XYZ file of C-alpha atoms in Angstrom:
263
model
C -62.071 -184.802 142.490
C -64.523 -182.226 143.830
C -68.113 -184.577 145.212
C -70.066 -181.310 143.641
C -68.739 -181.341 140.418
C -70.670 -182.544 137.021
C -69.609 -185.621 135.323
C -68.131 -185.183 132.264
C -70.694 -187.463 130.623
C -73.755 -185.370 132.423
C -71.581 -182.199 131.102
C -71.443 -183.173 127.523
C -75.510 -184.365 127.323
C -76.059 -180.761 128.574
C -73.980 -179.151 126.084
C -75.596 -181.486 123.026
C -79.130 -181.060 124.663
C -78.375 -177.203 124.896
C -76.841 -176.964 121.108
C -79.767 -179.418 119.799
C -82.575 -176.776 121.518
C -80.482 -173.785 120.190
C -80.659 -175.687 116.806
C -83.974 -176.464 116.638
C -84.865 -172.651 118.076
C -82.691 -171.442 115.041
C -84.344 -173.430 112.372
C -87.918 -172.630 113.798
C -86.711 -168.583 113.848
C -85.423 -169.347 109.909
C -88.871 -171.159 109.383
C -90.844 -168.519 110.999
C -89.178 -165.560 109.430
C -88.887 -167.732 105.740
C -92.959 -167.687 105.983
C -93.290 -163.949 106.892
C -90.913 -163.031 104.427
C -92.714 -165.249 101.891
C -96.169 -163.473 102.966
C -94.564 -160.191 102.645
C -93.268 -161.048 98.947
C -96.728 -162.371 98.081
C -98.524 -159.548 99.415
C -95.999 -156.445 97.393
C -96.522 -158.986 94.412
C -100.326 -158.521 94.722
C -100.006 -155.077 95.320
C -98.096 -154.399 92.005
C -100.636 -156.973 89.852
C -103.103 -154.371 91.566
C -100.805 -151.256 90.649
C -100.198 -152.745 87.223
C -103.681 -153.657 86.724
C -104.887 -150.310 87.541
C -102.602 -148.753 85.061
C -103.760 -151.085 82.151
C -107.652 -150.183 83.108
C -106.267 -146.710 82.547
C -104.148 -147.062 79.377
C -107.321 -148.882 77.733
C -109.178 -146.341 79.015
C -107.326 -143.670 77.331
C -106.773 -145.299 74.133
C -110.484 -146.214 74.256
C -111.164 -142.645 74.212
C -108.430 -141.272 72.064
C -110.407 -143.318 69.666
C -113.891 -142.335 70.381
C -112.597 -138.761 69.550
C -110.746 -140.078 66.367
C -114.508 -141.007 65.044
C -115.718 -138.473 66.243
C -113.234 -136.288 64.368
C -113.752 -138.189 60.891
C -117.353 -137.994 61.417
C -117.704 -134.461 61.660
C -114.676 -134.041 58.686
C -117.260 -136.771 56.663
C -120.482 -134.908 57.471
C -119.188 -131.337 57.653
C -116.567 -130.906 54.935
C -116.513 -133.634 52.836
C -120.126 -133.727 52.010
C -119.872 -129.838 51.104
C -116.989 -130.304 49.302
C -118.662 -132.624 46.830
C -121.600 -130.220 46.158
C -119.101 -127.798 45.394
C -117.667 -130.143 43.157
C -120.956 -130.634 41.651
C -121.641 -127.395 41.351
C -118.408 -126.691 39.594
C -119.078 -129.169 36.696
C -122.439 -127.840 36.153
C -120.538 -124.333 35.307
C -118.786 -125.746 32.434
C -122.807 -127.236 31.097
C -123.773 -125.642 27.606
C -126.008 -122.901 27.088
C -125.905 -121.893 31.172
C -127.881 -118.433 31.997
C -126.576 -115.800 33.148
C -128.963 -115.846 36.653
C -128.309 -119.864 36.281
C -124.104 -119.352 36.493
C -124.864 -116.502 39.009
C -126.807 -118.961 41.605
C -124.168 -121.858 40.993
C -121.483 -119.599 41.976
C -123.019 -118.012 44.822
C -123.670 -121.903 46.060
C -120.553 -122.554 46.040
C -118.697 -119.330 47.718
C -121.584 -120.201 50.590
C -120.503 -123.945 51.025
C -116.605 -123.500 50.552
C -117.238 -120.619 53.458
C -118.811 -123.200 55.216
C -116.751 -126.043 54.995
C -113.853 -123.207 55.745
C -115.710 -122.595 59.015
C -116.523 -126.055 60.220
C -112.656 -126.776 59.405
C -111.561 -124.316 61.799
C -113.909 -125.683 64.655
C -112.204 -128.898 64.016
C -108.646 -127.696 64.034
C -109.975 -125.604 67.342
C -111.351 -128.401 69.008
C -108.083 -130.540 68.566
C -106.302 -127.841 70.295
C -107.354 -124.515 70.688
C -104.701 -121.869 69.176
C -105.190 -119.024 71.982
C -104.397 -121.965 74.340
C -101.326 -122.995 72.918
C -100.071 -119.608 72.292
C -100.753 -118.125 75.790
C -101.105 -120.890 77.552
C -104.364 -122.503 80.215
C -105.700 -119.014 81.654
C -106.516 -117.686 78.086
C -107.800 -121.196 76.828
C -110.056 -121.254 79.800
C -110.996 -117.816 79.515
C -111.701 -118.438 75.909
C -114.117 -121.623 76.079
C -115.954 -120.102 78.968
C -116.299 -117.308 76.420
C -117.393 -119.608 73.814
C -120.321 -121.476 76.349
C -121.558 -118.289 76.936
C -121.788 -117.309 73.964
C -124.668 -120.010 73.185
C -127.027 -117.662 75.770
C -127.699 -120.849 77.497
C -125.577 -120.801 80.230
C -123.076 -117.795 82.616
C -120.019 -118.349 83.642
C -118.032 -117.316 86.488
C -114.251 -117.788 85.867
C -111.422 -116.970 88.804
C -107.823 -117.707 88.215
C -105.671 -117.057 91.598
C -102.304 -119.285 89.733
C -99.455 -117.911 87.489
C -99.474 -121.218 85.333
C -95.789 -122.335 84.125
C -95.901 -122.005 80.471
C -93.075 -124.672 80.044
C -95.828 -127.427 81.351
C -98.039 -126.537 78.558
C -98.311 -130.280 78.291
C -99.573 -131.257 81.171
C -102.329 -127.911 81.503
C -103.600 -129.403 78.091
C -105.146 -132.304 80.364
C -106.639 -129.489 82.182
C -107.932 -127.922 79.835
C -109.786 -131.178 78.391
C -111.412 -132.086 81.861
C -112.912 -128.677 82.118
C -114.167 -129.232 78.788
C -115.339 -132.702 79.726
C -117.060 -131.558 82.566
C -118.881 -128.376 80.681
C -120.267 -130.212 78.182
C -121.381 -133.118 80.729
C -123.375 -129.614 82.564
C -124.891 -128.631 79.642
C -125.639 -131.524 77.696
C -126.610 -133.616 80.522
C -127.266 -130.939 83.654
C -129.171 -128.658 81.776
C -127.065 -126.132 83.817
C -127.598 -122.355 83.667
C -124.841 -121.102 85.708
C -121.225 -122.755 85.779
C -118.422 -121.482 88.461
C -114.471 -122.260 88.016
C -111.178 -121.280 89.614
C -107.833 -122.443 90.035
C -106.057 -121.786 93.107
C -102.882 -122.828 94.927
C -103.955 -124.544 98.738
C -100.781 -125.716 100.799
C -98.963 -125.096 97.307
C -100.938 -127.649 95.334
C -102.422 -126.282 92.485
C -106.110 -126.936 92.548
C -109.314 -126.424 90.189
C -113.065 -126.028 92.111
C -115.373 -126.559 89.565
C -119.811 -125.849 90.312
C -122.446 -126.141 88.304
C -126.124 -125.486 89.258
C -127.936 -128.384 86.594
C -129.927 -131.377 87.331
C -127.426 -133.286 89.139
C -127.349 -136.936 90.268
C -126.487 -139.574 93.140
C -123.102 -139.787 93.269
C -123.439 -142.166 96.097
C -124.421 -144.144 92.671
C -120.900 -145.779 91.215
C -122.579 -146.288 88.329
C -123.256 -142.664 87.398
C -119.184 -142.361 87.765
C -118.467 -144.865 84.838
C -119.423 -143.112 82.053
C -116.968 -142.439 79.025
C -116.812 -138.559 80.265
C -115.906 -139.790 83.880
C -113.306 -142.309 82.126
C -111.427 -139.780 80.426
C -111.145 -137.420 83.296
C -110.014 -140.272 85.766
C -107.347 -141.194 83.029
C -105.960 -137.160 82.380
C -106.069 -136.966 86.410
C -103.901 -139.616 86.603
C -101.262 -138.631 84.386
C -101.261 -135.508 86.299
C -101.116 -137.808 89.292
C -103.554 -135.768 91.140
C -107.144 -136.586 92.695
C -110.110 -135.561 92.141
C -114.007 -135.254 93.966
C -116.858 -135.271 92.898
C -120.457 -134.497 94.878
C -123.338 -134.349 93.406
C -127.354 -134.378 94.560
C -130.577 -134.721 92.042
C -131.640 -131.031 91.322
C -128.666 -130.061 93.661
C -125.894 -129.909 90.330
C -122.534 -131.122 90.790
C -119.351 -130.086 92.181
C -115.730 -131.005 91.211
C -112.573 -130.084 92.858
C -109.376 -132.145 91.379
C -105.763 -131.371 92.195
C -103.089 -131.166 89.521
């Protein structure tokens, strides 16, 4: 027997120290990569709650003002139509009093032509505002070029409209969401901006349809998160994220505001 060689004894405590290390390497490698797996798993949970979370802000968010603009619907239908509509019914009983005067039947009439005209006018606002009719039968250019015709029509405010995008008429749908932020965001400049002049256009940069949108009012820190929160601001995050697009806002005190969203 070779003097150099490794007793058999010394040759198996090798080969069990060896498999024992190997062992305990493997089961601190299966530990180890059990734990980062684990974090990983914990961390795309979170990130869904997060995801999920976000989506339930905006679903509330939406319903929340779906149903601001039901009561707002009902009361305009309660003040505007239904009030009018029981004058006119008042005013249609007294026709049938005894002994009525000529002049007397004359004015009663006349009252109520003027208030069913009326309530026929304020009807059709309603029905417009839902959804405008030149809108859905030629589609977001003409609806926009329509309600900018309609601000300006007040005298208290110009606006300058460019359209650079041959809108798909089969995603009617989806332009309606559009349509309502530029809405949103007119009536926040004139109600709130006191603004005189109002710019919009549409354009397509790196093939992303896009909407620039300038007013010249009072403005206000947008650095301020809180002036971002508002039921307005709500409602346009919420239709910008259907259209999963983005949207940014700048703004300065006496500096008016400026909005460019993607869609």
């Amino acid at each position: 027997m070779n003097k150099h060689s490794i007793p058999e004894k010394e040759l198996v405590a090798i080969i069990l120290y060896i498999s024992l290390f190997l062992m305990i390497v493997a089961i601190v490698l299966i530990i180890f990569f059990y734990f980062t797996r684990k974090k990983i798993i914990q961390k795309e949970l979170e990130k869904k709650d997060l995801i999920l979370q976000y989506q339930k802000e905006q679903l509330h968010a939406v319903i929340f003002t779906q149903e601001e603009e039901r009561k707002r619907i009902a009361q305009d239908l309660h003040d505007d139509i239904s009030s009018k509509l029981n004058i006119v019914s008042l005013n249609t009983h007294l026709l049938s009093a005894p002994n009525l005067t000529a002049e007397e039947t004359n004015e009663i009439t006349e009252n109520i032509i003027n208030l069913t005209t009326k309530a026929l006018e304020n009807s059709r606002k309603i029905a417009h505002n839902l959804l405008p009719p030149v809108f859905e039968k030629f589609g977001l250019n003409a609806g926009v070029e329509e309600l900018c015709e309609e601000f300006e029509s007040s005298k208290a405010v110009k606006v300058h409209y460019k359209n650079e995008i041959d809108f798909d008429e089969k995603e009617i749908d989806r332009h309606l969401h559009v349509f309502r932020i530029l809405q949103e965001l007119m009536n926040n400049s004139i109600r709130h901006g006191k603004a005189s002049q109002i710019c919009i256009s549409f354009k397509n940069i790196d093939s992303i349809a896009t909407c620039n949108y300038e007013d010249n009012g009072l403005g206000f820190d947008s650095e301020n998160t809180h002036n971002q929160k508002g039921l307005g601001m709500k409602n346009i995050d919420s239709r910008i994220s259907f259209l999963n697009g983005n949207i940014q806002i700048n703004s300065e005190i006496n500096k008016g505001i400026s909005v460019i969203f993607t869609f």
